[in-house]
XYZ file of C-alpha atoms in Angstrom:
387
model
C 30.982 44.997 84.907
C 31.712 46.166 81.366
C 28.627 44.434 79.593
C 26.351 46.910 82.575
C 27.679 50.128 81.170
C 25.499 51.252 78.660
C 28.281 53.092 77.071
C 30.512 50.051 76.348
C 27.286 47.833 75.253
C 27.564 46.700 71.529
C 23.978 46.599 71.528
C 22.811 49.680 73.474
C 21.452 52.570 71.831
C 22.957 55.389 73.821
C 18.771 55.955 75.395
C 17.703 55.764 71.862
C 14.514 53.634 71.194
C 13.753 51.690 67.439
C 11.164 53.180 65.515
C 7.572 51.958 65.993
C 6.696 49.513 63.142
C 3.402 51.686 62.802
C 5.669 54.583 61.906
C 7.608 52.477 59.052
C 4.613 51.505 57.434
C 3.289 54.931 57.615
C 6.623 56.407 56.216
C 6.510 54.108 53.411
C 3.027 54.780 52.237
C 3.885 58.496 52.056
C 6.639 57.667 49.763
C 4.749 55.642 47.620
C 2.049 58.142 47.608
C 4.175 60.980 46.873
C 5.302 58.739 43.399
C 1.608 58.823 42.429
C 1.132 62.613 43.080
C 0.475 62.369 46.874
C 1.574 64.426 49.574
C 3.626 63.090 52.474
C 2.450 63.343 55.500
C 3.898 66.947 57.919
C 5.077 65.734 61.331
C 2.174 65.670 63.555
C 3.849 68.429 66.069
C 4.715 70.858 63.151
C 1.578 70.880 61.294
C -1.983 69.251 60.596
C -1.374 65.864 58.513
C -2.924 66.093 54.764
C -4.678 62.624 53.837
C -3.079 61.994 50.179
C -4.687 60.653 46.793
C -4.173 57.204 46.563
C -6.946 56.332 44.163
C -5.046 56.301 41.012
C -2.287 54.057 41.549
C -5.264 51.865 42.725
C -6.467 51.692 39.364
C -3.283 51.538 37.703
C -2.635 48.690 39.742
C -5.905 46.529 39.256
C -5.714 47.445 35.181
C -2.346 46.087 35.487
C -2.775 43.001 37.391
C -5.967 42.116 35.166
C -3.914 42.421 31.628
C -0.621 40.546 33.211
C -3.578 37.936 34.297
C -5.237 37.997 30.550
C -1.877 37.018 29.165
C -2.256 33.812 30.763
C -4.742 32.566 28.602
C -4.082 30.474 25.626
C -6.033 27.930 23.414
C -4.590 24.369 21.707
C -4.890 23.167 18.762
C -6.072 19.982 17.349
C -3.088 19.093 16.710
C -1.210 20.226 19.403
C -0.329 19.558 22.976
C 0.482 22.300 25.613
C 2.996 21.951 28.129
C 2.992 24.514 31.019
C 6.151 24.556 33.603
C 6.385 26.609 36.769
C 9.976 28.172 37.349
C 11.066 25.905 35.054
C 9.565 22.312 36.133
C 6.923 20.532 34.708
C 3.317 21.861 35.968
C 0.653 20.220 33.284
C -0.163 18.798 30.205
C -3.340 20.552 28.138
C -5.008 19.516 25.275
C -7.406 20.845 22.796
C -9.398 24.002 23.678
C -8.987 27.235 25.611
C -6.629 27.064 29.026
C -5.251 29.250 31.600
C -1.991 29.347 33.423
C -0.160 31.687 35.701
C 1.547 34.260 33.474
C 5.484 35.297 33.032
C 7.675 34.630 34.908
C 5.856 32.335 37.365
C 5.117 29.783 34.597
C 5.324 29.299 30.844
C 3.771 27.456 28.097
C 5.121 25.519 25.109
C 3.246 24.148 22.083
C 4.139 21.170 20.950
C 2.811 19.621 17.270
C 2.346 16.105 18.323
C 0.541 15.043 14.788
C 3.159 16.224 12.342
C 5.276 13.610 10.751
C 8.865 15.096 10.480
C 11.633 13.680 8.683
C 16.061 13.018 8.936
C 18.284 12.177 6.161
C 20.857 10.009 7.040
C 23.683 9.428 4.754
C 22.721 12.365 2.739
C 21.346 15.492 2.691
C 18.464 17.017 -0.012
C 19.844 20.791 -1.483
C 16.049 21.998 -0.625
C 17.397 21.972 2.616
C 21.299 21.921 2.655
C 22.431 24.046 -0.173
C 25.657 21.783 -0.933
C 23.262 18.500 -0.724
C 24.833 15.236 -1.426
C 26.087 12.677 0.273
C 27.577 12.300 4.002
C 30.444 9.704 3.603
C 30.691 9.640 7.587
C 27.172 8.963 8.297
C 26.804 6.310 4.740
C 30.004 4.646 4.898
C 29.786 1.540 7.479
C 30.593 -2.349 7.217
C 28.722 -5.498 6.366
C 29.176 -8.670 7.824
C 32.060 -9.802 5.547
C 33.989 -6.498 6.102
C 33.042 -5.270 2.924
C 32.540 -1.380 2.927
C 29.273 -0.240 1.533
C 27.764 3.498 0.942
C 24.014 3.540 1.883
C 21.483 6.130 2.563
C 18.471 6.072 4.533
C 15.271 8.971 5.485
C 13.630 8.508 8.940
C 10.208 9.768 9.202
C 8.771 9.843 13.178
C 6.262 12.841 14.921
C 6.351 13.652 18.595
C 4.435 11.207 20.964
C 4.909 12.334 24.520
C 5.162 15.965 24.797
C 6.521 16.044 28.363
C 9.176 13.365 27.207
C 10.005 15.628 24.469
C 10.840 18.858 25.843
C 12.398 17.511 29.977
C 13.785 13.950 29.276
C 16.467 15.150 27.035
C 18.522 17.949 26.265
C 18.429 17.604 22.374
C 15.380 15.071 21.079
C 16.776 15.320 17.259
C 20.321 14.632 17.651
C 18.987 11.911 20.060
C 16.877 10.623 17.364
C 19.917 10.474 14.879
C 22.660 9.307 16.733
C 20.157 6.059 18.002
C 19.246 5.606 14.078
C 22.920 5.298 13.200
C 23.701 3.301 15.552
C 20.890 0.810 15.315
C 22.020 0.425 11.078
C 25.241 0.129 11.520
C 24.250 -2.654 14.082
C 21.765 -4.499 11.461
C 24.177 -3.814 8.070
C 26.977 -5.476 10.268
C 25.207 -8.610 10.908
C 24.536 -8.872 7.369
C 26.087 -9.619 3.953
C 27.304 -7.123 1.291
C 24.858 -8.949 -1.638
C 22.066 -9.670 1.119
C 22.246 -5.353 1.532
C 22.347 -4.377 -1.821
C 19.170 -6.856 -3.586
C 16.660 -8.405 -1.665
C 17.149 -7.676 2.184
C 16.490 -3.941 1.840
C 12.913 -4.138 3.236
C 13.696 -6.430 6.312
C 16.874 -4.384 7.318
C 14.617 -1.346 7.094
C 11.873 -2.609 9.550
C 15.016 -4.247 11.712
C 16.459 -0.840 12.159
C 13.002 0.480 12.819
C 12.256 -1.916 16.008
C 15.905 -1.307 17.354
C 15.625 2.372 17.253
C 12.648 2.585 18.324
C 13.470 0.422 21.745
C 16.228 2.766 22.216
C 13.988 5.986 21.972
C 11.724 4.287 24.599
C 14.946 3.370 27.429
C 15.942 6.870 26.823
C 12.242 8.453 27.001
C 12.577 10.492 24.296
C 9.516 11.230 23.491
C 9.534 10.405 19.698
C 7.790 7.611 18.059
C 9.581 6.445 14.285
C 6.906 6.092 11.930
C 8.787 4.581 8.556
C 12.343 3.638 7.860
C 13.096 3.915 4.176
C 16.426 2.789 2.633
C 17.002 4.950 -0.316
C 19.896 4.012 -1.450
C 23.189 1.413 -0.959
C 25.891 1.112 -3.554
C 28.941 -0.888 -3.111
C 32.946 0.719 -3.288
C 33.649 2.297 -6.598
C 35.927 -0.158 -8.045
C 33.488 -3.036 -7.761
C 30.255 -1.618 -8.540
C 29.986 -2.166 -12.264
C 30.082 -6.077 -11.422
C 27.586 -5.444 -8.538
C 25.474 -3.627 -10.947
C 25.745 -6.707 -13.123
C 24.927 -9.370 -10.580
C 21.778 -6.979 -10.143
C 20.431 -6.778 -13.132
C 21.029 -10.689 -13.801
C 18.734 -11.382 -10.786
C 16.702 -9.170 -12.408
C 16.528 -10.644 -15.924
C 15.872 -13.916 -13.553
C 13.454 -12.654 -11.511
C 11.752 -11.315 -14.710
C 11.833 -14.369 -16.599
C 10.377 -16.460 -13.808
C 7.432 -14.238 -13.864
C 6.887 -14.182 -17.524
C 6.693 -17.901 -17.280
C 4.279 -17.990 -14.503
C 2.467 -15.325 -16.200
C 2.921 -17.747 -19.296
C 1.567 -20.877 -16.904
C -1.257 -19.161 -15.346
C -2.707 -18.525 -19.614
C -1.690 -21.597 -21.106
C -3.116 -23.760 -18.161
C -6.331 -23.675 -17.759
C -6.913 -23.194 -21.538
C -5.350 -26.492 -22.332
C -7.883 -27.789 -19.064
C -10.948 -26.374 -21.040
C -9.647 -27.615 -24.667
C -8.955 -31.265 -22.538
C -12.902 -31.223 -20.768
C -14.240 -30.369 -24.245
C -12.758 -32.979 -26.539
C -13.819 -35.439 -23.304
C -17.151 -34.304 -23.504
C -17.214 -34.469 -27.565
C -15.345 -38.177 -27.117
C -18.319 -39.165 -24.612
C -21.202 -37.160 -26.939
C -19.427 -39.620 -30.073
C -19.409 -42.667 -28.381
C -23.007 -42.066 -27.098
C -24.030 -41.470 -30.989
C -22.657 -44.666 -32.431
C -23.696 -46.610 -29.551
C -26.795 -45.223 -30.275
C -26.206 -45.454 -34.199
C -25.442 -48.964 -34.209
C -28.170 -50.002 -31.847
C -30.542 -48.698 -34.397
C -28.765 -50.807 -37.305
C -29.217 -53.251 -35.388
C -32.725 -53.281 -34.444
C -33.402 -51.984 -37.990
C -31.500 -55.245 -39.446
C -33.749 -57.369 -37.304
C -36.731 -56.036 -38.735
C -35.675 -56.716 -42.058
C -34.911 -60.421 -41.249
C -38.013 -60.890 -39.848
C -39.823 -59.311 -42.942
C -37.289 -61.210 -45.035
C -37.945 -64.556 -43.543
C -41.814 -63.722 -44.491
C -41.187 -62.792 -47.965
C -37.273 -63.116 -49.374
C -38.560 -62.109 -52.844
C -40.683 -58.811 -52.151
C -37.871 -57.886 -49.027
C -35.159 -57.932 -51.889
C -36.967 -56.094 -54.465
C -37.577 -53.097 -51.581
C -34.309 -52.835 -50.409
C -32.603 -52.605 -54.168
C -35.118 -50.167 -54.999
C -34.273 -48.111 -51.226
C -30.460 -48.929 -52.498
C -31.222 -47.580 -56.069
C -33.342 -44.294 -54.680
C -30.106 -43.421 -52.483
C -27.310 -44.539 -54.629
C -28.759 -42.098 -57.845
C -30.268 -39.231 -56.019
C -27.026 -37.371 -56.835
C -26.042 -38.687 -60.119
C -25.694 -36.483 -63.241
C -26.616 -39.507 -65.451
C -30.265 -39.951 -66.186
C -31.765 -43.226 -67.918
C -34.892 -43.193 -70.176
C -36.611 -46.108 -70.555
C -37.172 -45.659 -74.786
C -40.447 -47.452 -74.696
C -42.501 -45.452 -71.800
C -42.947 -42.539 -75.156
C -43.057 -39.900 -72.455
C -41.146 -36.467 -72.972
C -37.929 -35.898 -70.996
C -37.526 -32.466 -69.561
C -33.663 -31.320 -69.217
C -32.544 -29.055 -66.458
C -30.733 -26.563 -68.936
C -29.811 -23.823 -66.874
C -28.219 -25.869 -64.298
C -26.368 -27.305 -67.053
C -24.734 -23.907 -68.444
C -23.979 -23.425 -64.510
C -21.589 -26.098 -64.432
C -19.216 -25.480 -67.519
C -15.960 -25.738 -65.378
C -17.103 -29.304 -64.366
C -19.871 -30.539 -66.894
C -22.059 -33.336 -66.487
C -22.750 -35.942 -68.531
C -25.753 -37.187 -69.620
C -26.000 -40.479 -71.552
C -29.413 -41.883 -73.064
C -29.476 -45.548 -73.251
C -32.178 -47.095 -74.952
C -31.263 -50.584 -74.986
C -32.612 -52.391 -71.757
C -29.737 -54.648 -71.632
C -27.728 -51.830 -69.933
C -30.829 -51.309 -67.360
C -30.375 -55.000 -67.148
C -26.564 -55.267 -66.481
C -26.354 -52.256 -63.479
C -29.238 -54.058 -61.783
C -27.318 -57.054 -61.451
C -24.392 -55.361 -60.409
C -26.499 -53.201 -57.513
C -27.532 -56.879 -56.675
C -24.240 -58.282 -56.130
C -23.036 -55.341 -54.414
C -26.193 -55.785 -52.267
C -25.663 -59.633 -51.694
C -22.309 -59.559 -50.470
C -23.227 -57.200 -47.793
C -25.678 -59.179 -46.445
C -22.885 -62.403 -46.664
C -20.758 -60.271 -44.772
């Protein structure tokens, strides 16, 4: 048969036998040797085999291996999270401190801030960092809930919360970020009006388009957590924004107004409370003197009748002089009996004190005058006591 002849086998070797796998090794460690400055070993018929010196690329090996090994070491920050992948997959998450991982190319680290607050401008861009700046009509330009066009401008501030989610999850985290932010305001400012946008409802749509993004972020695991949404600016179409600028500014002047008259309320109040307790309190102090004022007439006028009934003549006689005492204590007329030959001393000085209004001072002699004002203080005196 064909397949018996050793000359027509495929896999016959002609009486040729494979080399040992002792002999392989051997011929490959002369080769390496002889890179290193070794001599390869003679044939062991021809001549006597030289051993060859293999102690340097020992050492050149270890020294190697330990400084590719060093370069696996790495300390975190604070701040920072450290993310190690092995041929490309995901491996560990470190954290603060020093750390070791299996050097290039069998796996790599990446640092990741996870504590700085970053920032996107949406609707516009600052010239710090885009030198032509200004506004971006195809990110600010959207439609409120009456189909009334409006040009607003928002800044997103958010910091890195997962690190893993961050770098594997998705391809590009930022453009991520903005497209979901768009999309969640033009959402909100479409379910809203055009005056509800531009005056009061700029706080509530901001923390509206905050929650939406933000559930977006986490479907998508992201890795990004939104920290503030601010809107910074919405104007309505050019040819209508002086009278939107006008409607402002009146609910301004109104707003304004209604807090100068609280302001107003909040003064005037509770002085006019205080002025009200006090003139209660004088009213009650008043009526408690001329309760107590008339009580004491009273009592006093009882007294006297009883001392009257006891003696009418010597009760009288008391009472017009008490009358007499008080009525011309503060006269500027003096009366001198003429008979009682005593010497009258006038109060000059106070006299030349009151020029502008002077006082007269009239001597009567004649005790038919004396006469005539007692009867008249006695008249005066009786009718009271009628009344």
């Amino acid at each position: 048969m064909a397949w018996n002849d050793d000359k027509k086998n495929p896999w016959g070797g002609n009486g040729q036998t494979p080399p040992e796998l002792d002999e392989v090794i051997r011929d490959f460690k002369d080769k390496f040797s002889g890179i290193f400055g070794g001599k390869p070993r003679s044939n062991s018929n021809s001549e006597k085999s030289i051993t060859p010196s293999a102690g340097g690329a020992k050492y050149i090996f270890i020294i190697g291996l330990l400084l590719w090994l060093a370069s696996g070491v790495y300390i975190i920050d604070p701040a920072e999270k450290g993310v190690v992948s092995r041929f490309g997959a995901f491996q560990e998450e470190t954290g603060q401190g020093p750390h070791w991982h299996f050097p290039y190319p069998i796996e790599s680290l990446s640092r990741v801030n996870v504590e700085e607050i970053q920032d996107m401008q949406i609707g516009y861009r600052d010239a710090v960092r885009n030198r032509r700046g200004g506004n971006v009509s195809s990110e600010s330009l959207m439609l409120t809930k009456g189909e009334n066009m409006i040009n607003a401008k928002f800044a997103v501030q958010y910091r890195i919360n997962d690190a893993q989610a961050y770098l594997f999850n998705v391809a590009n985290p930022k453009m991520t970020l903005r497209q979901v932010v768009e999309s969640a305001i033009r959402q909100v400012v479409g379910k809203n009006s055009m005056d509800y946008v531009l005056t009061e409802g700029r706080v509530a749509i901001a923390d509206s388009i905050k929650e939406k993004s933000q559930e977006l972020l986490d479907v998508y695991q992201v890795g990004l957590r939104i920290t503030t949404v601010n809107m910074q600016d919405a104007q309505p179409p050019e040819p209508v924004q002086a009278a939107f600028s006008d409607a402002v500014k009146a609910r301004e002047d109104k707003q304004r107004l209604i807090n100068e008259a609280q302001t107003y309320a909040n003064d005037i109040l509770p002085k006019s409370r205080g002025k009200a307790a006090r003139i209660l309190e004088e009213s009650k102090a008043y009526k408690s003197k001329v309760v107590s004022k008339s009580e004491g007439e009273a009592s006093r006028f009882k007294q006297i009748l009883a001392e009257y009934t006891k003696a009418p003549k010597v009760t009288k006689e008391r009472l017009y002089r008490e009358t007499m005492e008080n009525v011309l204590a503060n006269t500027s007329k003096v009366l001198v009996d003429s008979k009682a030959n005593s010497m009258m001393y006038l109060p000059i000085d106070k006299l030349l004190n009151n020029n502008a209004q002077p006082n007269k001072i009239v001597v009567q002699d004649s005790q038919s005058d004396q006469v005539r004002q007692g009867n008249s203080i006695r008249n005066v005196f009786r009718n009271r006591e009628v009344r």
